[in-house]
Backbone as JSON, one array per atom type, in Angstrom:
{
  "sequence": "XXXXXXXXXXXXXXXXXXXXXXXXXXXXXXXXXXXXXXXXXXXXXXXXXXXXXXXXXXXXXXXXXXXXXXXXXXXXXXXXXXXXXXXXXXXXXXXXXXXXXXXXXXXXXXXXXXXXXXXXXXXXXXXXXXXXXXXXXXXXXXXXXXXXXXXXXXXXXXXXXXXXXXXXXXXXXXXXXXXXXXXXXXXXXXXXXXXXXXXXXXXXXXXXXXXXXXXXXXXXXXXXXXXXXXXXXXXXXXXXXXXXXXXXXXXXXXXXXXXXXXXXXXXXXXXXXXXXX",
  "N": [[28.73, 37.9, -111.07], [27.11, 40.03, -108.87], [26.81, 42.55, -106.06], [24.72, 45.4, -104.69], [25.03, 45.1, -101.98], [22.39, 45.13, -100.55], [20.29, 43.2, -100.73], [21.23, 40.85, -99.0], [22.2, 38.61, -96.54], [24.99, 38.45, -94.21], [27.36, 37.1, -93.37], [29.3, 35.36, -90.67], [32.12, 36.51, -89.58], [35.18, 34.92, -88.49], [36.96, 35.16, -86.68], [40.26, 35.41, -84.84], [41.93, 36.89, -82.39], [43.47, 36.87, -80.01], [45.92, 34.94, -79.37], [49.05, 34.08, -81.49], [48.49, 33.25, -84.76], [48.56, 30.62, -87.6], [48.0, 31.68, -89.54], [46.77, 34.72, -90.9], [44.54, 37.69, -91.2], [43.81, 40.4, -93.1], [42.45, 43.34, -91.13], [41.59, 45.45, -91.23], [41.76, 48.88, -92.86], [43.79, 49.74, -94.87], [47.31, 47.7, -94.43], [50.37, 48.29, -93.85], [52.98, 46.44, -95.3], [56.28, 45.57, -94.14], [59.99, 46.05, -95.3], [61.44, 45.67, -93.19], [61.43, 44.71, -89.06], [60.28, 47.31, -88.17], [58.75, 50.04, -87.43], [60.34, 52.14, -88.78], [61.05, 51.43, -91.03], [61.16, 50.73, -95.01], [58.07, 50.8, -96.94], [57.27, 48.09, -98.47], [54.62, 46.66, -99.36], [51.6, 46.58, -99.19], [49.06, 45.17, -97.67], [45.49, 44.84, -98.31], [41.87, 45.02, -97.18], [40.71, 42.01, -95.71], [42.85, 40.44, -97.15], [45.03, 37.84, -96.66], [47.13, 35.73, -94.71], [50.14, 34.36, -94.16], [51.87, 33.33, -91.42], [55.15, 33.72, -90.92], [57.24, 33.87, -89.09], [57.92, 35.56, -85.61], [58.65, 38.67, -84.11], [59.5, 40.49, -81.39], [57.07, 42.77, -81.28], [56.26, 42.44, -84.15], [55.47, 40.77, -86.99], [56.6, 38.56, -89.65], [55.17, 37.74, -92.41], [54.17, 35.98, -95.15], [51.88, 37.12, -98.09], [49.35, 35.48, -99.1], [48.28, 35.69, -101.29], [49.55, 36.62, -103.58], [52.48, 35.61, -102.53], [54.2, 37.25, -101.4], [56.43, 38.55, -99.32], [56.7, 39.9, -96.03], [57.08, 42.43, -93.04], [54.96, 42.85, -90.71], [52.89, 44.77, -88.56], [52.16, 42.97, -85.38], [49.98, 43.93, -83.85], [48.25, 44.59, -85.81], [46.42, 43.01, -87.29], [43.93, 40.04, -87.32], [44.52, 36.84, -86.49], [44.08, 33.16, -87.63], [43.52, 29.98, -87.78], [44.08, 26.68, -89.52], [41.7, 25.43, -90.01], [40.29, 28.2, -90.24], [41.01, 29.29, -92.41], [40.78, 27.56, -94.09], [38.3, 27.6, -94.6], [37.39, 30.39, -95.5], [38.93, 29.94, -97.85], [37.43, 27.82, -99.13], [34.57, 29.61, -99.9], [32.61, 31.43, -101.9], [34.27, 34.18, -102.91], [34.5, 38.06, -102.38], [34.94, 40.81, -103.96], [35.23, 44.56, -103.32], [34.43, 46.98, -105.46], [34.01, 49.62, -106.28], [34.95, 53.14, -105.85], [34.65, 54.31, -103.72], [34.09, 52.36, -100.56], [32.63, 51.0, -97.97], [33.04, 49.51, -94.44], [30.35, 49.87, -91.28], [29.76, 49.84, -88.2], [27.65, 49.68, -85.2], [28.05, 51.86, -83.86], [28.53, 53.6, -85.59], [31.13, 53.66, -86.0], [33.22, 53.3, -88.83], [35.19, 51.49, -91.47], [37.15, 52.49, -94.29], [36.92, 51.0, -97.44], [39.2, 50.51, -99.71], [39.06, 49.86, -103.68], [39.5, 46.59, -104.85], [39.82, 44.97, -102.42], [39.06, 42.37, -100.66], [36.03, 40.61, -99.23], [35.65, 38.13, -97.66], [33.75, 36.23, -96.24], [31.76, 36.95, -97.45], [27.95, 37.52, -97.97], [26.2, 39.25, -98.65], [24.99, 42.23, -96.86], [26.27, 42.65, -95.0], [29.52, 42.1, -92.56], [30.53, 40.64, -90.26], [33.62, 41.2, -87.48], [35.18, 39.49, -85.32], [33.46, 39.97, -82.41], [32.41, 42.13, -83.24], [29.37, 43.43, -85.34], [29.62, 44.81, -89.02], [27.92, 47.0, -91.2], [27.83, 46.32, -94.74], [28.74, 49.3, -97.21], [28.53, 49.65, -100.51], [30.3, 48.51, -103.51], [30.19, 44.99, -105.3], [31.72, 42.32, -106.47], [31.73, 38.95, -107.27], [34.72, 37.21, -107.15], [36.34, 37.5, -110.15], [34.15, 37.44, -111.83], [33.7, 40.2, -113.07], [32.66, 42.46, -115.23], [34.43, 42.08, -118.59], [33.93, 44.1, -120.3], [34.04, 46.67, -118.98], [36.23, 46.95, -118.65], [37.8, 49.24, -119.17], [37.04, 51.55, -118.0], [36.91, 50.7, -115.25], [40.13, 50.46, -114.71], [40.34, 53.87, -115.47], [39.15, 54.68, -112.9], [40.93, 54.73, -111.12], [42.26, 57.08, -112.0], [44.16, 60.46, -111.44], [44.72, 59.19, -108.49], [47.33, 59.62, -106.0], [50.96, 58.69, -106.62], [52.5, 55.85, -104.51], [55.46, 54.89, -103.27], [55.21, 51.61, -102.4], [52.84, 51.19, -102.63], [48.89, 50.64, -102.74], [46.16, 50.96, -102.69], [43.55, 53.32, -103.64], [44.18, 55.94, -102.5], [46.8, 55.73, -102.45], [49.25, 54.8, -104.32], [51.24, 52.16, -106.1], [53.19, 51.75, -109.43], [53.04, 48.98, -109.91], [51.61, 47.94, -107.95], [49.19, 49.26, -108.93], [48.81, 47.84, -111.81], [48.32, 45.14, -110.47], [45.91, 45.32, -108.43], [43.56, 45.94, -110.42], [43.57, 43.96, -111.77], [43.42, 41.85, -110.11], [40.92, 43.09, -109.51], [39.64, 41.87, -111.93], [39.93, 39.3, -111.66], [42.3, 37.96, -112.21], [45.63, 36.63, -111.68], [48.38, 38.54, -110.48], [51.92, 38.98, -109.95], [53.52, 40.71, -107.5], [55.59, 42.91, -108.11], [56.73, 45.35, -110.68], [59.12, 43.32, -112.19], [58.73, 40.88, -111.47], [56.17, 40.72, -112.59], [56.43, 40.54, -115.82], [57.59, 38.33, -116.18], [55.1, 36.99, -116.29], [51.92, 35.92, -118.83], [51.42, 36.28, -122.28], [53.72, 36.74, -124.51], [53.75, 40.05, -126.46], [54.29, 41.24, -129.66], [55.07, 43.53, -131.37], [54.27, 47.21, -130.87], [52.16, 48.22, -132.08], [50.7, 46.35, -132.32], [48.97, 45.97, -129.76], [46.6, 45.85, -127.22], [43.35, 47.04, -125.28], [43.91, 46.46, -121.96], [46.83, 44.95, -122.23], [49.93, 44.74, -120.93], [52.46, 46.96, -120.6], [55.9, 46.81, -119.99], [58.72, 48.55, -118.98], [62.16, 49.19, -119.14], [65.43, 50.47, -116.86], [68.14, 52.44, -117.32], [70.17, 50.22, -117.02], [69.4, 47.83, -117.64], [67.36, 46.63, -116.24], [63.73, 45.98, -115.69], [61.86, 47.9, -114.41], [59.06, 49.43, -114.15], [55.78, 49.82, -114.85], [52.59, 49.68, -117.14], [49.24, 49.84, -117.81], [47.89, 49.13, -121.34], [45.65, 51.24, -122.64], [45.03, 51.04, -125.52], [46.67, 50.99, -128.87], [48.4, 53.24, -128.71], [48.08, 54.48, -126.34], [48.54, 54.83, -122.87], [47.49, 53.62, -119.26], [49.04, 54.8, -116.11], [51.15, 54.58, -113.41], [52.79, 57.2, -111.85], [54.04, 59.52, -110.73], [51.13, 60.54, -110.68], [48.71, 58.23, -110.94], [48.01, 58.08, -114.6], [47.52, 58.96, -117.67], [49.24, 58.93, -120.82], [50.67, 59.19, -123.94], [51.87, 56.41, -125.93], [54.4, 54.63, -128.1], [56.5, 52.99, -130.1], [59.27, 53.29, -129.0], [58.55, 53.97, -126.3], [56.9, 55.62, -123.58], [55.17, 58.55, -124.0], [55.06, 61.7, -122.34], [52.19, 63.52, -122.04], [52.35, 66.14, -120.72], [55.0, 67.12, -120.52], [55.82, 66.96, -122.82], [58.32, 64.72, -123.2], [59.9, 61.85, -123.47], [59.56, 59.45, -121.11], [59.55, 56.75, -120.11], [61.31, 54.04, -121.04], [60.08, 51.52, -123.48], [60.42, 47.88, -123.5], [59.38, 45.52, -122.98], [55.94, 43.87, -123.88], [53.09, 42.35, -122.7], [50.49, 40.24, -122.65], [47.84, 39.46, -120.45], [45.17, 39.01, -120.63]],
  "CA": [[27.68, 38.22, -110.11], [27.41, 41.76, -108.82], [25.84, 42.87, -105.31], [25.08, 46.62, -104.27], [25.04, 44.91, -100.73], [20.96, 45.43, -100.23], [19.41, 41.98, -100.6], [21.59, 39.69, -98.49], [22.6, 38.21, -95.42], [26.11, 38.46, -93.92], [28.12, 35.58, -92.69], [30.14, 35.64, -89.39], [33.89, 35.84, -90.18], [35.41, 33.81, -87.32], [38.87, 35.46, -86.62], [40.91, 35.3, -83.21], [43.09, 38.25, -82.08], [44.23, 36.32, -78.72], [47.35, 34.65, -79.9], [49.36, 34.05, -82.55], [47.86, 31.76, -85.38], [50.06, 30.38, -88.21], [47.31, 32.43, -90.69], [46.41, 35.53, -90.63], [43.69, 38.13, -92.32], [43.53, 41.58, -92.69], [41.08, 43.38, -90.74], [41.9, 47.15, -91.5], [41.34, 49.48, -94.68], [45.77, 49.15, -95.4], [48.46, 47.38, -93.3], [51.69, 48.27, -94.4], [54.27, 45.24, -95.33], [57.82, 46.27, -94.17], [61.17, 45.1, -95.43], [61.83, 44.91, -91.86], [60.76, 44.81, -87.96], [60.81, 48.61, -87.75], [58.1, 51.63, -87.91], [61.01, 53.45, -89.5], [61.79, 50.73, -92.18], [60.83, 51.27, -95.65], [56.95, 49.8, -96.58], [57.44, 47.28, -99.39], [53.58, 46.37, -100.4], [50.09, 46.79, -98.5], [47.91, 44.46, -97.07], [43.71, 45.52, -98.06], [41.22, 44.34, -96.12], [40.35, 41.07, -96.24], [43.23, 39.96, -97.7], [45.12, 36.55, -96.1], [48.56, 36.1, -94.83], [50.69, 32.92, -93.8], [52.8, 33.79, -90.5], [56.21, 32.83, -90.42], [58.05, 34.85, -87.61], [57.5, 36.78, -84.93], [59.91, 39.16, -83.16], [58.75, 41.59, -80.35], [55.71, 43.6, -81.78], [56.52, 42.16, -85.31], [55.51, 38.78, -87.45], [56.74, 38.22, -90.77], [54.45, 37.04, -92.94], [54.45, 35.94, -96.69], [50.98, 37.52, -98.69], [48.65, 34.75, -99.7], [47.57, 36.3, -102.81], [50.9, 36.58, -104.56], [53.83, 34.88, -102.1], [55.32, 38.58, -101.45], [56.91, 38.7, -97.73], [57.42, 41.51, -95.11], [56.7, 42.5, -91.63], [53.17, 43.68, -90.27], [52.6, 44.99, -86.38], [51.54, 41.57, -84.7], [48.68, 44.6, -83.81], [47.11, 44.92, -87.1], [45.72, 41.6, -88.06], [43.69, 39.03, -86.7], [45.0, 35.42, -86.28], [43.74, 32.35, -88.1], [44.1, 28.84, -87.6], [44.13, 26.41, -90.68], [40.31, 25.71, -90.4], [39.27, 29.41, -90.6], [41.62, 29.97, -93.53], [40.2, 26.55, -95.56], [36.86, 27.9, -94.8], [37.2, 31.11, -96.32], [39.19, 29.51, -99.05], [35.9, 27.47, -99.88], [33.7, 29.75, -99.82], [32.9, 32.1, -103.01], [34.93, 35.45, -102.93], [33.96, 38.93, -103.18], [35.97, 41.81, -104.28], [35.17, 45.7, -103.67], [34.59, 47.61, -107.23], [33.75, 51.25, -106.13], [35.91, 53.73, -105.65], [34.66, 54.16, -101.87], [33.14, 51.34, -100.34], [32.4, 51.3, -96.24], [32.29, 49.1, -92.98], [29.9, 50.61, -90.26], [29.41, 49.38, -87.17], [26.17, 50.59, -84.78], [28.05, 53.13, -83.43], [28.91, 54.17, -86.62], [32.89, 53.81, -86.73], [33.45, 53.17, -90.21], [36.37, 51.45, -92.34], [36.99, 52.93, -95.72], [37.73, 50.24, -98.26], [39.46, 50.63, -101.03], [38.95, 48.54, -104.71], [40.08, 45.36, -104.82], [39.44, 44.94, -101.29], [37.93, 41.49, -100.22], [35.11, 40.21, -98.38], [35.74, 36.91, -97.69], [32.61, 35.19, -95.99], [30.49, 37.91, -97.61], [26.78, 37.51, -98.79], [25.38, 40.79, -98.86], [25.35, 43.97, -96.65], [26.71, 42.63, -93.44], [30.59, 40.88, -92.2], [31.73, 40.21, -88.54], [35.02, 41.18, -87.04], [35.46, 39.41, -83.9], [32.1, 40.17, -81.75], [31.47, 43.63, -83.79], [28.66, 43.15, -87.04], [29.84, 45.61, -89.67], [27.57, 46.47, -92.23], [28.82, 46.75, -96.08], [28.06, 49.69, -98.45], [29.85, 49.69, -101.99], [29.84, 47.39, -104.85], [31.78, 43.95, -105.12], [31.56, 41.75, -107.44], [32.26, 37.58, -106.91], [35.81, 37.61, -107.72], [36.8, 37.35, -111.59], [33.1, 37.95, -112.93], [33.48, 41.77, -113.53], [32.69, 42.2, -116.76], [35.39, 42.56, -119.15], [33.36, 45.08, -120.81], [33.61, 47.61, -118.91], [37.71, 47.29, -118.19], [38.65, 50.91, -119.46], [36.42, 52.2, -116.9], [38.07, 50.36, -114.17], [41.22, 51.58, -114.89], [40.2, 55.15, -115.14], [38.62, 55.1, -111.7], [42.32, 55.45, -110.37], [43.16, 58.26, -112.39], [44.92, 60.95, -110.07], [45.82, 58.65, -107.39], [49.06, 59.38, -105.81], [51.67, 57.25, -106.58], [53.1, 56.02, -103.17], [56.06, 53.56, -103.28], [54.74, 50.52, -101.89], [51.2, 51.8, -102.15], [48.06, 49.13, -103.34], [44.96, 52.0, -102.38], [43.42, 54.55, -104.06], [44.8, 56.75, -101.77], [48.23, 55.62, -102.89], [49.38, 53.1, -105.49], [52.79, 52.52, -107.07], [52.87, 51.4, -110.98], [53.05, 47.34, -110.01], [50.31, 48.24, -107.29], [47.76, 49.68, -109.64], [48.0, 46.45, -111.89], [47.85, 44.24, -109.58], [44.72, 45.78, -108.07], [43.17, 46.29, -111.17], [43.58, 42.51, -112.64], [42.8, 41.43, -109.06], [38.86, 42.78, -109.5], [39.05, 41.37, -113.14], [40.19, 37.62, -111.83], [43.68, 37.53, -112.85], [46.68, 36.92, -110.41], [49.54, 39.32, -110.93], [53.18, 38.85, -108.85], [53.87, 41.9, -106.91], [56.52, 43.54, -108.62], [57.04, 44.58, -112.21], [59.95, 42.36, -112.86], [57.93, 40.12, -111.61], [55.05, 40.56, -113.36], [56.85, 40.53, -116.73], [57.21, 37.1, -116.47], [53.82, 36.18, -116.89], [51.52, 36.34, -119.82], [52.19, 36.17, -123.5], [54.3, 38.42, -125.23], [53.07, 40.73, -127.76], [55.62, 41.37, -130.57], [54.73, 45.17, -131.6], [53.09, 47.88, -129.65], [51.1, 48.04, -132.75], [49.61, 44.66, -132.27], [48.85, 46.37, -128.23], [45.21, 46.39, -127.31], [43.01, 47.41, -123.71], [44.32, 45.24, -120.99], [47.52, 44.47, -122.25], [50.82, 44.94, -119.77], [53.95, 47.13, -121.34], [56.79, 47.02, -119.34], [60.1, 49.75, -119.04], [63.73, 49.09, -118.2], [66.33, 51.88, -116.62], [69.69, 52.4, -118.21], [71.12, 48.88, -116.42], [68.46, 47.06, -118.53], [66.21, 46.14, -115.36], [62.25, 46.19, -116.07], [61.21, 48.8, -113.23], [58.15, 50.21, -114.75], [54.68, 48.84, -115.95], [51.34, 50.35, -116.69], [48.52, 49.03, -118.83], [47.24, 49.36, -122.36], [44.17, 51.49, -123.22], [44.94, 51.06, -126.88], [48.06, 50.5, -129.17], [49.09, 54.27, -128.33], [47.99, 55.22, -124.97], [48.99, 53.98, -121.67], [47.75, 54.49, -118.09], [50.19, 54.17, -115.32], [51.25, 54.97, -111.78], [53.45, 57.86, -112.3], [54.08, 60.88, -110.12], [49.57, 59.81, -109.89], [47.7, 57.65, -112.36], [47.56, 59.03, -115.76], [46.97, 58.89, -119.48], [50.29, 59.73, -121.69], [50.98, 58.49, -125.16], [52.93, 54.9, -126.11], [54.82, 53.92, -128.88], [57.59, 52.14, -129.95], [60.08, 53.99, -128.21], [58.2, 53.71, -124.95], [55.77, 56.2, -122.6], [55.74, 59.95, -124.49], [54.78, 62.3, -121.57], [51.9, 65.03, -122.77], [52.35, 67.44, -119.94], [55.97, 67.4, -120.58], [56.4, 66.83, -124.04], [58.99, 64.12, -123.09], [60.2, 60.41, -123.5], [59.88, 59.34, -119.6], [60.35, 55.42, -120.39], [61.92, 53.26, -122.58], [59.73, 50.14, -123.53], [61.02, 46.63, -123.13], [58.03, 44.23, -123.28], [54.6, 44.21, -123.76], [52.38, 41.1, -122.2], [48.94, 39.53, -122.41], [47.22, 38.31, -119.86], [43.65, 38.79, -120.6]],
  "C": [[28.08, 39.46, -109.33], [26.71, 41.53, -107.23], [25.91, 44.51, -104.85], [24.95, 46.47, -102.39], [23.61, 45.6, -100.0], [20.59, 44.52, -99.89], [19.93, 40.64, -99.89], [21.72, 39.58, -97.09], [23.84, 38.27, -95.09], [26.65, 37.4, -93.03], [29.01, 36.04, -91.36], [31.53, 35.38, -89.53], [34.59, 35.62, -88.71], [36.78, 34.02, -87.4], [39.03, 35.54, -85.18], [42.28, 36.15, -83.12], [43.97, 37.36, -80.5], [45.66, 35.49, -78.36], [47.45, 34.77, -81.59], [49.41, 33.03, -83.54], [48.76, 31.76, -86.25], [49.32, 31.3, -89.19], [47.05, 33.52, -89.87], [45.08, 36.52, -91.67], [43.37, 39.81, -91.59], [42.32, 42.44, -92.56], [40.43, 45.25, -90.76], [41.62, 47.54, -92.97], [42.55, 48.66, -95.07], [46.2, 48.93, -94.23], [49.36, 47.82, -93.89], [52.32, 47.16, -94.09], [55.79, 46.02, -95.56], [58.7, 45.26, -94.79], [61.4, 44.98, -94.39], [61.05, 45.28, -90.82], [60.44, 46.21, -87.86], [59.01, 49.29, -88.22], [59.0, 52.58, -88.92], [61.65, 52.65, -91.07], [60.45, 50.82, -93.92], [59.51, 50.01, -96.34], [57.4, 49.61, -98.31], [56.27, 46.59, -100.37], [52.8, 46.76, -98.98], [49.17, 46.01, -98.85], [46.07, 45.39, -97.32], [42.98, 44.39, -97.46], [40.4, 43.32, -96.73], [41.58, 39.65, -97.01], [44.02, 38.77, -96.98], [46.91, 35.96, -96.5], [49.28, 34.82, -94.1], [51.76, 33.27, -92.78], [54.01, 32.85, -90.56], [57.38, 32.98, -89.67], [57.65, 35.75, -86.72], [58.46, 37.14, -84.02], [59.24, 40.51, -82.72], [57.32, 41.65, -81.19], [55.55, 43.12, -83.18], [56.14, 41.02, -85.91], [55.45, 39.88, -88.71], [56.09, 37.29, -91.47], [54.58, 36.75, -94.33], [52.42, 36.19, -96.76], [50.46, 36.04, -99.34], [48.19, 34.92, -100.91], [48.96, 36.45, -103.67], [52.3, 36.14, -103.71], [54.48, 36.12, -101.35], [55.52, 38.26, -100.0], [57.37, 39.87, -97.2], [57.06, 41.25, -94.3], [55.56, 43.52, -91.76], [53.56, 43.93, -88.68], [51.62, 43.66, -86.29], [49.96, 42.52, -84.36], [47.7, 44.72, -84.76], [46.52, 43.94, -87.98], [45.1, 40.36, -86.92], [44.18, 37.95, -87.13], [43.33, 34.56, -86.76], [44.09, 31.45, -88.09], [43.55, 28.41, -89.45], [42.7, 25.83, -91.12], [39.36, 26.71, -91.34], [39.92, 29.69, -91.75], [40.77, 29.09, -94.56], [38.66, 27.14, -96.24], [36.66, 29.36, -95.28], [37.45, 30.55, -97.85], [38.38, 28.91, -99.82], [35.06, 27.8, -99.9], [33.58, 30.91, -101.13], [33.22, 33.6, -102.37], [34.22, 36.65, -103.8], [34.79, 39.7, -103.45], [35.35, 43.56, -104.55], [35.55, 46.05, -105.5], [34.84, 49.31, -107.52], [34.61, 51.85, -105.7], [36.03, 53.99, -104.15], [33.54, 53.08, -101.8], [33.87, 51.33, -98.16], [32.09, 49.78, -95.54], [31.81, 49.72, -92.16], [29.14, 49.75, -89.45], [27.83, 50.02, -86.48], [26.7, 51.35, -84.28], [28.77, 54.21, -84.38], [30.51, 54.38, -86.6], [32.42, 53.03, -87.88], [34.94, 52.37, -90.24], [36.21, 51.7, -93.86], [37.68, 51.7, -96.54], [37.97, 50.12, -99.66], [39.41, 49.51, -102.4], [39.99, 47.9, -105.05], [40.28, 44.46, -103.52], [38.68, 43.46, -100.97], [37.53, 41.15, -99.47], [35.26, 38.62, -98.52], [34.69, 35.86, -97.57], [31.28, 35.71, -96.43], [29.33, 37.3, -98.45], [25.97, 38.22, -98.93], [25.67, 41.75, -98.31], [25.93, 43.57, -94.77], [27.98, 41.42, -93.45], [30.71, 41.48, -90.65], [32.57, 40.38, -88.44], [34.8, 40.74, -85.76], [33.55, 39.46, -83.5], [31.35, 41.71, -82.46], [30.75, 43.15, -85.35], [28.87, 44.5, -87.47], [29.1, 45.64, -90.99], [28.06, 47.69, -93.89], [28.23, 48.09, -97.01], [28.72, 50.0, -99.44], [29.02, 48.7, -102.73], [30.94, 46.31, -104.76], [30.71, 43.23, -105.99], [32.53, 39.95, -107.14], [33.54, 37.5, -107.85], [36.24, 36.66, -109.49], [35.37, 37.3, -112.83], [32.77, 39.54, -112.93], [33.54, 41.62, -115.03], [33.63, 43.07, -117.6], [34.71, 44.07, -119.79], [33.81, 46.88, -120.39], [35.71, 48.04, -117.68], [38.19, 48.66, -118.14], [38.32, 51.54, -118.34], [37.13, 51.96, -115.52], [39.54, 50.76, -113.98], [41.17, 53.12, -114.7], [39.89, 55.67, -114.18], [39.97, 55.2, -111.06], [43.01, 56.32, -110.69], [43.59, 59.31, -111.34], [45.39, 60.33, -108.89], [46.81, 58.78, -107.09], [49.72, 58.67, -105.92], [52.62, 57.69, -105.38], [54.15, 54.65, -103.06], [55.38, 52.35, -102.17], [53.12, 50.38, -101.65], [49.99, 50.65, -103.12], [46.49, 49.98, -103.26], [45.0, 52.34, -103.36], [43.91, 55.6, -103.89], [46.08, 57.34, -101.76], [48.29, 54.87, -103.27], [50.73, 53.67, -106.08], [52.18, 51.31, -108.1], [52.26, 49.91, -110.6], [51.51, 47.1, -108.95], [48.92, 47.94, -108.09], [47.92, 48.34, -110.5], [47.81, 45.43, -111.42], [46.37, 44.46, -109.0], [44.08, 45.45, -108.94], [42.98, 44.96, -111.7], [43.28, 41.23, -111.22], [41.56, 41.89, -109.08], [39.31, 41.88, -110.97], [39.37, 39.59, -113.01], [41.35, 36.89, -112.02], [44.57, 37.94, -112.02], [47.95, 37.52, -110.73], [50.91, 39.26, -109.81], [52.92, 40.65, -108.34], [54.54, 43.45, -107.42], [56.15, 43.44, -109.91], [58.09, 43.72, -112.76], [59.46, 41.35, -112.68], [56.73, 39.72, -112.3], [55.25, 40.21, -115.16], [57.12, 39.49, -116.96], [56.16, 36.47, -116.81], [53.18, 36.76, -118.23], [52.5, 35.91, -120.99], [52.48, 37.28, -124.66], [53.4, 38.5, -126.77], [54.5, 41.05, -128.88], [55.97, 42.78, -130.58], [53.95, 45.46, -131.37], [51.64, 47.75, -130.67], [50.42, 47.17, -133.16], [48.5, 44.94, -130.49], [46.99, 46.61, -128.31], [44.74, 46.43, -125.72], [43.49, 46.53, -123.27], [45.53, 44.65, -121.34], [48.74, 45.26, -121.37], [52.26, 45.48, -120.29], [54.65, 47.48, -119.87], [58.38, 48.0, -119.75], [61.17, 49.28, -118.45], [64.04, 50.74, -118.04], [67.21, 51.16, -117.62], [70.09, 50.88, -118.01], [70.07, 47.79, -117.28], [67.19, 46.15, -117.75], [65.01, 46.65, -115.66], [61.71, 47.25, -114.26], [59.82, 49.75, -113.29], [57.05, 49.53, -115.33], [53.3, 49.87, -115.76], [50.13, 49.44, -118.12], [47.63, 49.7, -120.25], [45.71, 49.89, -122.24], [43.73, 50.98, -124.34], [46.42, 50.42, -127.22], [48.62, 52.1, -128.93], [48.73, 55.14, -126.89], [47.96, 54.02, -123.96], [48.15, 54.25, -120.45], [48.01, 53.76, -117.21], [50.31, 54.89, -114.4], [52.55, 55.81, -111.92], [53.9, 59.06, -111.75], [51.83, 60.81, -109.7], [49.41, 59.19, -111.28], [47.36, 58.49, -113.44], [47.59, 58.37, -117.03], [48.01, 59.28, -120.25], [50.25, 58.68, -122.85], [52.11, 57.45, -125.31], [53.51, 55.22, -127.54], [56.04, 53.28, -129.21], [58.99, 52.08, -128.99], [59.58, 54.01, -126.57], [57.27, 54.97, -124.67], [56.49, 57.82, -123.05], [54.64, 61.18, -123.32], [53.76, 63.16, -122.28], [52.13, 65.92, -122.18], [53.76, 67.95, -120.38], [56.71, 67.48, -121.69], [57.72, 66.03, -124.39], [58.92, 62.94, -123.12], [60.54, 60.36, -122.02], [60.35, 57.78, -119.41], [60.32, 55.13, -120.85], [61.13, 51.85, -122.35], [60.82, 49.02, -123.76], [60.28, 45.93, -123.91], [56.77, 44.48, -123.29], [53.84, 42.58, -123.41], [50.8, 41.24, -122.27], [48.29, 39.0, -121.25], [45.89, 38.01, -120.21], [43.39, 38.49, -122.29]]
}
């Protein structure tokens, strides 16, 4: 189920900024998730809006939270998220999920501040062109889609809408995305839950044997020298890849791993290749 956010009604999302709840939900385009308390410490994944976070520390300006959507843990500014008790969390949790599709998609208030939200982005209590923060009605314009009916069909496309993106270590945007980022995003509109990391992600799914068995949507993974998997991007085909890379791009696969065209170089060495879809 699709909406271009025209024909509906918008639900009242029922969040509380006034203390500190044991849930949380992000109410911004990106939060940054630190490895630690710090502004100066290095950001480890990114929070999009909408997304839903389980508090389990707080020190000065700081709570440590673990990511509801894949387990991952870091520190957020206690400033950049509203608080949730275990009501308002169930009651999103039962209610059907939407998920940004478009490459820009908007909140606008009546005095026209805006939030830009990037795909994969969810609307939690959404039913058409209007969500609530607090006492402000924000209304939606983009595309979202009830989460995991995007149609496979039209996967390649989805993928390609992040081509050039910067890759930004710890990055989950358009704006910026690192390799494990972009599929995660990417298999987050299509329905499918991806760990954080690629070593993590390389656990799931079912292996493929040879690249030349590799088809759209499948998940090759790269070790370094030490034989750690640090690298993933996803199948177009059985010889082309695209991956989060210096930005999102298109280079040639095969057995040997990811053959650069700009550079006319072997940049990584394949490992594994996985199924999920």
């Amino acid at each position: 189920m699709m909406t271009d956010a025209t024909n509906y009604q918008g639900d009242l999302l029922q969040v509380r900024s006034e203390k500190i709840a044991p849930f949380g939900i992000c109410n911004l385009s990106v939060i940054p998730v630190r490895a630690e308390a710090s502004d100066k410490s290095e950001i480890v994944s990114q929070l999009l809006f909408g997304e839903t976070v389980e508090v389990l520390e707080q020190r000065d300006n700081w709570t440590r939270v673990k990511v509801l959507y894949d387990d991952y843990e870091g520190w957020i500014s206690t400033k950049q998220f509203f608080g949730l008790d275990k009501e308002e969390l169930n009651e999103i949790n039962n209610r059907q999920s939407f998920v940004c599709t478009s490459p820009f998609n908007f909140l606008t208030n009546a005095l026209g501040h805006s939030h830009y939200l990037s795909p994969g982005s969810t609307l939690p209590l959404f039913r058409g062109d209007s969500v609530f923060l607090g006492d402000e009605k924000y209304y939606f314009k983009g595309k979202a889609y009830v989460t995991d009916s995007f149609p496979r069909k039209n996967m390649e496309s989805l993928f390609k809408m992040f081509l050039n993106a910067p890759y930004l270590w710890g990055g989950r945007s358009i704006l910026g995305i690192d390799c494990s980022g972009f599929t995660q995003v990417c298999f987050k509109i299509l329905g499918v839950k991806l760990k954080r990391d690629a070593n993590q992600q390389a656990e799931q799914g079912d292996l493929v044997s040879f690249i030349t068995e590799g088809k759209l949507g499948d998940l090759a993974f790269f070790d370094n020298a030490e034989g750690r998997i640090t690298h993933v991007g996803i199948l177009l085909n059985n010889h082309q890849i695209i991956h989060a890379s210096g930005k999102v791009r298109i280079d040639s696969i095969d057995h040997q791993g990811i053959f650069n065209n700009d550079t006319q170089q072997y940049t990584h060495k394949l490992r594994i290749i996985k199924r999920l879809i």
